[in-house]
Tab-separated table of C-alpha atoms and ligand atoms in Angstrom:
chain	number	residue	atom	x	y	z
A	1028	UNK	CA	11.134	12.030	11.623
A	1029	UNK	CA	7.936	10.758	9.255
A	1030	UNK	CA	4.529	11.686	11.129
A	1031	UNK	CA	1.171	10.818	9.476
A	1032	UNK	CA	-2.153	11.867	10.754
A	1033	UNK	CA	-5.087	9.490	9.717
A	1034	UNK	CA	-9.375	9.142	10.490
A	1035	UNK	CA	-12.167	9.493	9.106
A	1036	UNK	CA	-13.919	12.136	7.160
A	1037	UNK	CA	-14.834	14.984	9.732
A	1038	UNK	CA	-12.876	13.102	12.575
A	1039	UNK	CA	-10.855	16.728	12.943
A	1040	UNK	CA	-7.211	16.075	11.891
A	1041	UNK	CA	-7.179	19.045	9.373
A	1042	UNK	CA	-7.958	21.749	12.755
A	1043	UNK	CA	-4.846	20.354	13.882
A	1044	UNK	CA	-2.366	20.694	11.063
A	1045	UNK	CA	-0.836	24.185	11.556
A	1046	UNK	CA	-0.720	23.635	15.378
A	1047	UNK	CA	1.591	20.601	14.841
A	1048	UNK	CA	3.811	22.423	12.159
A	1049	UNK	CA	4.401	24.926	14.806
A	1050	UNK	CA	4.836	22.580	17.397
A	1051	UNK	CA	7.805	21.253	15.648
A	1052	UNK	CA	9.072	24.137	14.638
A	1053	UNK	CA	9.271	25.459	18.390
A	1054	UNK	CA	11.434	22.661	19.106
A	1055	UNK	CA	14.009	23.933	16.586
A	1056	UNK	CA	13.040	21.604	13.635
A	1057	UNK	CA	12.491	22.148	9.721
A	1058	UNK	CA	9.119	21.067	8.970
A	1059	UNK	CA	7.776	19.388	5.508
A	1060	UNK	CA	3.649	19.870	5.594
A	1061	UNK	CA	2.250	17.428	2.803
A	1062	UNK	CA	-0.644	15.164	2.101
A	1063	UNK	CA	-2.136	12.280	0.225
A	1064	UNK	CA	-3.198	11.878	-2.424
A	1065	UNK	CA	-1.674	14.567	-3.507
A	1066	UNK	CA	1.722	16.538	-2.279
A	1067	UNK	CA	3.539	16.456	-5.747
A	1068	UNK	CA	2.227	18.177	-9.295
A	1069	UNK	CA	1.352	14.673	-10.402
A	1070	UNK	CA	-0.138	13.133	-7.265
A	1071	UNK	CA	-2.316	16.662	-7.120
A	1072	UNK	CA	-4.284	15.954	-10.698
A	1073	UNK	CA	-4.596	12.084	-9.331
A	1074	UNK	CA	-6.288	13.578	-6.528
A	1075	UNK	CA	-8.667	15.610	-8.482
A	1076	UNK	CA	-9.550	12.640	-10.506
A	1077	UNK	CA	-10.000	10.014	-7.498
A	1078	UNK	CA	-11.935	12.300	-5.057
A	1079	UNK	CA	-13.997	13.562	-8.394
A	1080	UNK	CA	-14.413	10.665	-10.798
A	1081	UNK	CA	-16.473	7.432	-10.568
A	1082	UNK	CA	-14.301	4.596	-10.867
A	1083	UNK	CA	-13.653	0.842	-9.956
A	1084	UNK	CA	-12.723	0.234	-6.686
A	1085	UNK	CA	-9.154	-1.237	-7.934
A	1086	UNK	CA	-8.723	1.892	-10.035
A	1087	UNK	CA	-8.899	3.687	-7.338
A	1088	UNK	CA	-6.466	1.559	-4.998
A	1089	UNK	CA	-3.861	1.744	-7.973
A	1090	UNK	CA	-4.397	5.390	-8.290
A	1091	UNK	CA	-3.663	5.960	-4.339
A	1092	UNK	CA	-0.494	3.977	-4.820
A	1093	UNK	CA	0.698	5.630	-8.022
A	1094	UNK	CA	0.438	8.981	-6.765
A	1095	UNK	CA	2.074	7.669	-3.227
A	1096	UNK	CA	5.185	6.668	-5.446
A	1097	UNK	CA	5.418	10.173	-6.540
A	1098	UNK	CA	5.077	11.401	-3.102
A	1099	UNK	CA	7.866	9.064	-1.846
A	1100	UNK	CA	10.375	10.387	-4.683
A	1101	UNK	CA	9.899	13.473	-5.184
A	1102	UNK	CA	8.934	14.875	-1.261
A	1103	UNK	CA	9.049	12.205	1.625
A	1104	UNK	CA	12.589	10.411	1.111
A	1105	UNK	CA	14.262	13.521	-0.029
A	1106	UNK	CA	12.662	15.867	2.953
A	1107	UNK	CA	13.832	12.490	5.560
A	1108	UNK	CA	17.499	12.827	3.850
A	1109	UNK	CA	17.622	16.409	4.959
A	1110	UNK	CA	16.765	16.045	8.295
A	1111	UNK	CA	13.470	17.565	8.284
A	1112	UNK	CA	9.908	16.487	10.125
A	1113	UNK	CA	7.455	15.344	7.216
A	1114	UNK	CA	3.648	15.342	8.755
A	1115	UNK	CA	1.373	13.711	5.484
A	1116	UNK	CA	-2.044	14.451	6.231
A	1117	UNK	CA	-2.714	10.755	5.505
A	1118	UNK	CA	-0.607	7.391	4.200
A	1119	UNK	CA	-1.093	3.941	3.377
A	1120	UNK	CA	-3.304	3.522	6.471
A	1121	UNK	CA	-5.869	5.417	4.317
A	1122	UNK	CA	-5.708	2.808	1.600
A	1123	UNK	CA	-6.129	-0.421	4.175
A	1124	UNK	CA	-9.003	1.801	5.910
A	1125	UNK	CA	-11.004	3.319	2.902
A	1126	UNK	CA	-10.146	0.724	-0.493
A	1127	UNK	CA	-10.388	-2.520	2.270
A	1128	UNK	CA	-12.699	-1.720	5.024
A	1129	UNK	CA	-14.883	0.761	3.019
A	1130	UNK	CA	-14.538	-0.683	-0.694
A	1131	UNK	CA	-14.018	-3.976	0.652
A	1132	UNK	CA	-10.544	-4.793	-1.209
A	1133	UNK	CA	-8.691	-7.607	-0.118
A	1134	UNK	CA	-6.075	-6.419	2.166
A	1135	UNK	CA	-3.594	-9.039	0.757
A	1136	UNK	CA	-4.254	-7.557	-2.162
A	1137	UNK	CA	-3.069	-3.809	-0.967
A	1138	UNK	CA	-0.118	-5.623	0.653
A	1139	UNK	CA	1.277	-6.277	-2.617
A	1140	UNK	CA	1.362	-2.657	-3.300
A	1141	UNK	CA	2.340	-1.448	-0.053
A	1142	UNK	CA	5.794	-3.921	-0.408
A	1143	UNK	CA	5.827	-2.821	-3.791
A	1144	UNK	CA	5.676	0.913	-3.509
A	1145	UNK	CA	7.734	1.147	-0.032
A	1146	UNK	CA	8.702	-1.762	1.479
A	1147	UNK	CA	11.642	-0.064	3.576
A	1148	UNK	CA	9.406	3.062	5.028
A	1149	UNK	CA	6.752	3.153	7.168
A	1150	UNK	CA	5.594	6.471	9.314
A	1151	UNK	CA	7.397	6.415	12.469
A	1152	UNK	CA	4.234	7.587	14.452
A	1153	UNK	CA	0.599	7.841	12.996
A	1154	UNK	CA	-1.879	9.828	14.936
A	1155	UNK	CA	-5.100	8.311	14.155
A	1156	UNK	CA	-8.203	10.916	14.964
A	1157	UNK	CA	-10.957	8.567	15.917
A	1158	UNK	CA	-14.789	9.694	16.243
A	1159	UNK	CA	-18.186	8.108	16.209
A	1160	UNK	CA	-19.282	7.750	12.951
A	1161	UNK	CA	-22.579	9.865	13.442
A	1162	UNK	CA	-20.865	12.332	15.048
A	1163	UNK	CA	-18.199	12.998	11.909
A	1164	UNK	CA	-21.509	12.502	9.698
A	1165	UNK	CA	-22.969	15.449	11.323
A	1166	UNK	CA	-19.457	17.322	11.254
A	1167	UNK	CA	-19.297	16.661	7.419
A	1168	UNK	CA	-23.276	17.421	6.554
A	1169	UNK	CA	-21.735	21.284	6.559
A	1170	UNK	CA	-19.165	20.465	3.820
A	1171	UNK	CA	-19.540	22.588	1.322
A	1172	UNK	CA	-19.003	20.199	-1.856
A	1173	UNK	CA	-18.448	17.220	-0.691
A	1174	UNK	CA	-16.284	14.685	-2.755
A	1175	UNK	CA	-16.604	10.855	-3.353
A	1176	UNK	CA	-15.565	9.769	-0.193
A	1177	UNK	CA	-17.661	12.451	2.118
A	1178	UNK	CA	-20.921	11.595	0.043
A	1179	UNK	CA	-20.568	7.771	0.976
A	1180	UNK	CA	-23.354	6.491	3.646
A	1181	UNK	CA	-22.894	6.334	7.552
A	1182	UNK	CA	-22.046	2.162	7.046
A	1183	UNK	CA	-18.941	2.963	4.570
A	1184	UNK	CA	-17.748	5.490	7.274
A	1185	UNK	CA	-18.205	3.272	9.783
A	1186	UNK	CA	-16.356	0.339	8.008
A	1187	UNK	CA	-13.688	2.975	7.449
A	1188	UNK	CA	-13.749	3.701	11.457
A	1189	UNK	CA	-13.189	-0.338	12.305
A	1190	UNK	CA	-10.671	-0.682	9.728
A	1191	UNK	CA	-8.600	2.386	11.242
A	1192	UNK	CA	-9.161	0.980	14.785
A	1193	UNK	CA	-7.934	-2.890	13.431
A	1194	UNK	CA	-4.810	-1.513	12.392
A	1195	UNK	CA	-4.303	0.427	15.711
A	1196	UNK	CA	-4.647	-2.655	17.480
A	1197	UNK	CA	-2.017	-4.404	15.082
A	1198	UNK	CA	0.111	-1.470	15.415
A	1199	UNK	CA	-0.229	-0.118	18.881
A	1200	UNK	CA	3.515	1.245	18.825
A	1201	UNK	CA	3.497	3.269	15.495
A	1202	UNK	CA	-0.499	4.647	15.552
A	1203	UNK	CA	-1.952	6.478	18.478
A	1204	UNK	CA	-5.460	6.595	18.721
A	1205	UNK	CA	-6.634	10.573	19.617
A	1206	UNK	CA	-9.863	10.628	20.615
A	1207	UNK	CA	-11.596	13.289	18.398
A	1208	UNK	CA	-14.619	14.124	20.246
A	1209	UNK	CA	-12.490	16.001	23.005
A	1210	UNK	CA	-12.021	19.881	22.976
A	1211	UNK	CA	-9.357	21.259	20.964
A	1212	UNK	CA	-7.274	21.996	23.857
A	1213	UNK	CA	-7.336	18.123	25.273
A	1214	UNK	CA	-6.649	16.802	21.829
A	1215	UNK	CA	-3.538	18.954	21.771
A	1216	UNK	CA	-2.417	17.676	25.028
A	1217	UNK	CA	-2.990	14.368	23.929
A	1218	UNK	CA	-0.817	15.189	20.535
A	1219	UNK	CA	1.863	16.708	22.551
A	1220	UNK	CA	2.405	13.978	24.928
A	1221	UNK	CA	2.022	11.154	22.156
A	1222	UNK	CA	4.678	13.271	20.623
A	1223	UNK	CA	7.102	13.905	23.540
A	1224	UNK	CA	6.928	10.260	23.999
A	1225	UNK	CA	7.737	8.999	20.369
A	1226	UNK	CA	10.745	11.797	20.207
A	1227	UNK	CA	11.594	9.943	23.179
A	1228	UNK	CA	11.443	6.672	22.171
A	1229	UNK	CA	13.162	7.155	18.792
A	1230	UNK	CA	16.178	9.553	20.458
B	46	TMP	P1	-8.507	14.114	2.848
B	46	TMP	O1	-10.103	14.562	3.160
B	46	TMP	O2	-8.123	13.581	4.128
B	46	TMP	O3	-7.914	15.171	2.146
B	46	TMP	O4	-8.875	12.834	2.080
B	46	TMP	C1	-9.297	12.624	0.734
B	46	TMP	C2	-9.994	11.390	0.245
B	46	TMP	O5	-9.126	10.716	0.051
B	46	TMP	C3	-10.251	11.269	2.139
B	46	TMP	O6	-11.741	10.574	2.126
B	46	TMP	C4	-9.869	9.691	2.255
B	46	TMP	C5	-9.331	9.321	0.944
B	46	TMP	N1	-8.408	8.273	0.930
B	46	TMP	C6	-8.387	7.000	0.577
B	46	TMP	O7	-9.439	6.684	0.041
B	46	TMP	N2	-7.359	6.176	0.287
B	46	TMP	C7	-5.959	6.724	0.339
B	46	TMP	O8	-5.211	6.204	0.403
B	46	TMP	C8	-5.994	8.226	0.744
B	46	TMP	C9	-4.448	8.253	0.887
B	46	TMP	C10	-7.053	8.982	1.013
């Protein structure tokens, strides 16, 4: 099973990573936690670049997909083939949300990269942590060393959020919207029920 976590910066997905890992382990699954951009030695180097150096939006998109290509080859496919549950903190929905929604690249251009890099691989479930942009911005204000994306203005994050929600409407079977403004306990209850339903439908 391939699960991805998505959402605007500050939507709270990171608070649930360890809990998700434990949830699957408690069911007896072997779990591979990973992230994008990153997840491989080359991917982590590309992450440093893309999070901290200014560049053209198309360069940014190409780097995201270059890192993804490595990640799929080195980590995601081998782990899935070995029967592990793969949980990736972000994947291609983030490119559509940030590089298309946020930066304004045409979706058709990213669709070409998507079909080039992973035509035959999609997440089974995507947990999209959603939060009003102003609340996410307030949470981000406490970030110690904000990266290039976290430093963007509220309207950038509002476009990213809108792009994510549009994708959730297009792929309702795969993308489950999680209300990130609820308490930790409430969010976990929703996560557990979404995952139980997904496991049942995949069984
Ligand atoms: P993180 O803060 O969740 O680790 O993600 C790093 C940043 O990279 C986040 O602001 C979103 C951004 N990003 C993109 O712009 N496009 C992508 O394809 C991915 C995977 C992340």
